[in-house]
Amino acid sequence: MMLRIRNLSASVDGKPILRGLELDVCAGEVHAIMGPNGSGKSTFAQVLAGRDTYHVVADELSFQGRDLRQMPPEIRAREGIFLAFQYPVEIPGVSNLYFLRAAVNAVRAHRGLPELDAVDFMSRARDEAKSLGMDDAMLKRSLNEGFSGGEKKRNEILQMKLLEPRLAILDESDSGLDIDALRIVADGINTMRSVDRAIIVVTHYQRLLNYVVPDRVHVLIGGRIIRSGSKELAMELEEKGYGWLEEQAAAERSEYKPGAKRKRDSAQPQENPQPSRKVS
Amino acid sequence: MSTVIAEQNVYGAQFSSMREHLPGSHWPWVERLRQKGMDDFLALGFPTTKLENWKYTNVAPLRRITFQPPIDQPLPPIRKLDSGQTRLVFVNGRFDPAFSTIDVRLNFHLRTIREALRDRKPASGIENHLGRYTRTSDHAFAAWNTAFFTDGAYIELPRGSVCEQPIHLVFIAAGNTEPWACHPRNLIVAGEGSQITFIEEFIGWNDSAHLTNIVTEIAAGPGAVLDYYKIEHESHQGFHVAVINAHLAKDASLTSHSISFGGSLVRNDLNVSLDGEGSHCTLNGLFVADGRRLIDNHTRIDHLRPHASSREIYKGVLAGNAEGVFNGAIAVHENARKADAVQYSKNLLLSTEAQINTKPQLEIRNNDVRCFHGATIGQIDTDAAFYLNSRGIAEHDAKGILIRGFAGEIIDTIRVPKVRGELEYQLNEWLRSVLEAS
């Protein structure tokens, strides 16, 4: 088992966002996590990457058999977890290429591999960038600064390809893309599919899943996975929306017997408070 | 108050005993200039925090010390900023020919002030400019320098002369005896259509209590293009006070980079008079401080004629208990139609104890202007730090990358590659010590 999650809860400033999430992901699999806005999708992605603004409680949160809670974000990254951000951060004054090389070399050092020198790295980065339709100028510019939405998403995929993670989490990597950019991003994700790598695609829409076909689809509502199924579940959601599942989730919740450590939760899932940060 | 006067009496006595040995003492106009400086210094006394211009900078530590005249000190081996072929080195305010190199092919005057004041011809050239751009009646340190200046560089570019190589002026403070003060003085006169790059670098050698009190006057003729760098790296106990007065004629252009790294108390006054139609200045600044150090940058840009423009960005990085001050005055005078001024002050605080006082000061006496200013004070962006962490970059390295990125906006605009490289090195060294301490 690559990723094993039992009864994961996360809150920010005392407001619960994830409430007892359970998930198993094996190497070689692609999982899609879908859900309406505010259901906790981005929180889940950020928690996996190690964001410390969330208070995290779980019975188990393990990656390749090791407890993730003991690892700061940079160790998670070096161990092979990669998060493609929904909103990549703009960092003025730091060139994209310099950043990419620093990241790749940090991960390589952890794996006992020699540093890539600037020339070798440059040619690799150029090749990968080209395959994503990015020109050299984007490598030399400041990291994400002034990039369009689509350029930022491609730059995230570029990082994933260069860092070669074992578990890639893609948070809304499809949002705001036109169909051509979507295909490029999807191709980038598909080239990463392999038997020893797992991919979690977090998305609001079924559109990306036409190109990146998942092995499993999970619906996250109110901070819990309330339904899992095959790729057909995504089709069903596209057709019916999330409303019918939200009602069902609310009904289940009213019957839900809280665990000893948790309080009974009366909030309606669709009225989940938004965290103060930019996550949805 | 009485102790202050007593201490000024010490400097008055120093002046009486030294004046006939100071450069140019055989010229009555130099004598008058120095006497006026001394009179003004005694009348003003050291500034107190009651004065608006010194509100955040308390010079009491400096006032408590009686500074002696500079001593001769053999120059130790020093990491040299080798930016070009021509370099004038001053040790404790005195020219050191052994460490200096002057390219003989230079097609303009490059001398020390002391030497130039000896002969009639260069002295009369200096007379036209020296002290003309510096008011001593409202700045005690400028007055003190004017009374005591010992040496410095005198650069005079004739009309149309273009100096391709940067001129490097190095001021080394090396002493280990009693506290001492030196008063260097530079004068740069750029003729019509001339062009020059010059670098003032200040190096504190061993950590002794000393004061470098420098005045630099710059006169740019019509269409002259000047690229000026001031790099301050005094030692921990060093005090550094600098007044730079630039006067720009029609279409002249000055680009200034003021980079402050060291010193326990540093004060820079950079004043630019845009006194010609279409003149322009770009003032870039970067100051970094940790410990209990204080760095104060006061700038003033006077738009005196139509169509003059100014661009200014000063950035501060403050760690530990350090304090920073930025006061940026922009005055647009009645006659200065179509003035175009942009000013930014951006500051990064690395600790909860570090402080910055930043103040724009706009005096606009004309309706036909475009004037913008903005100030920011922030800490390391936690979103950005997490983004870097999530790519495997450890916390300290991530901070280093973000701070270098912040400072990069200034350092990347430096056009002399060797200066840029040296500053990147110095910034990295500083960051390493600060991040390791945190």
Short mmCIF file of C-alpha atoms in Angstrom, two decimals, chain A residues 46 50-51 73-74 77-78 82-83 85 89 91-94 98-99 103 106 144 156 159 163 277, chain B residues 381-395 397 401-402 404-406 408-409 412:
data_model
loop_
_atom_site.label_atom_id
_atom_site.label_comp_id
_atom_site.label_asym_id
_atom_site.label_seq_id
_atom_site.Cartn_x
_atom_site.Cartn_y
_atom_site.Cartn_z
CA GLN A 46 -2.36 20.38 1.25
CA GLY A 50 2.48 18.78 4.94
CA ARG A 51 0.99 22.24 5.22
CA PRO A 73 7.02 19.00 3.97
CA GLU A 74 10.53 18.97 2.48
CA ALA A 77 8.84 15.82 -1.09
CA ARG A 78 12.21 14.07 -0.97
CA PHE A 82 4.50 15.89 -5.04
CA LEU A 83 1.64 18.37 -4.93
CA PHE A 85 -0.76 23.47 -6.45
CA VAL A 89 2.84 30.94 -5.70
CA ILE A 91 8.10 34.34 -6.33
CA PRO A 92 9.72 37.45 -7.78
CA GLY A 93 13.49 37.55 -8.16
CA VAL A 94 13.91 33.76 -8.20
CA TYR A 98 17.28 28.16 -10.52
CA PHE A 99 14.32 27.02 -8.45
CA ALA A 103 14.37 21.36 -6.03
CA ALA A 106 17.45 18.49 -3.03
CA ASN A 144 5.41 31.93 -11.79
CA GLU A 156 3.52 22.58 -12.08
CA GLN A 159 8.09 20.26 -11.91
CA LEU A 163 11.03 15.57 -9.72
CA ARG A 277 -6.74 30.60 3.13
CA ASP B 381 5.68 34.84 2.83
CA THR B 382 4.60 31.55 4.43
CA ASP B 383 2.76 30.47 1.26
CA ALA B 384 5.93 30.94 -0.76
CA ALA B 385 8.04 29.17 1.86
CA PHE B 386 5.65 26.21 1.89
CA TYR B 387 5.70 26.08 -1.89
CA LEU B 388 9.50 25.74 -1.82
CA ASN B 389 9.39 23.25 1.09
CA SER B 390 6.91 21.13 -0.83
CA ARG B 391 9.53 20.79 -3.55
CA GLY B 392 12.09 19.35 -1.17
CA ILE B 393 13.87 22.61 -0.30
CA ALA B 394 14.62 22.79 3.43
CA GLU B 395 13.34 25.63 5.58
CA ASP B 397 17.35 27.21 2.12
CA ILE B 401 16.04 31.77 -1.73
CA LEU B 402 13.17 34.11 -0.87
CA ARG B 404 17.85 36.59 -2.24
CA GLY B 405 14.87 36.94 -4.56
CA PHE B 406 13.74 40.01 -2.63
CA GLY B 408 17.66 40.44 -6.35
CA GLU B 409 15.36 43.16 -7.62
CA ASP B 412 20.12 42.34 -10.67
#
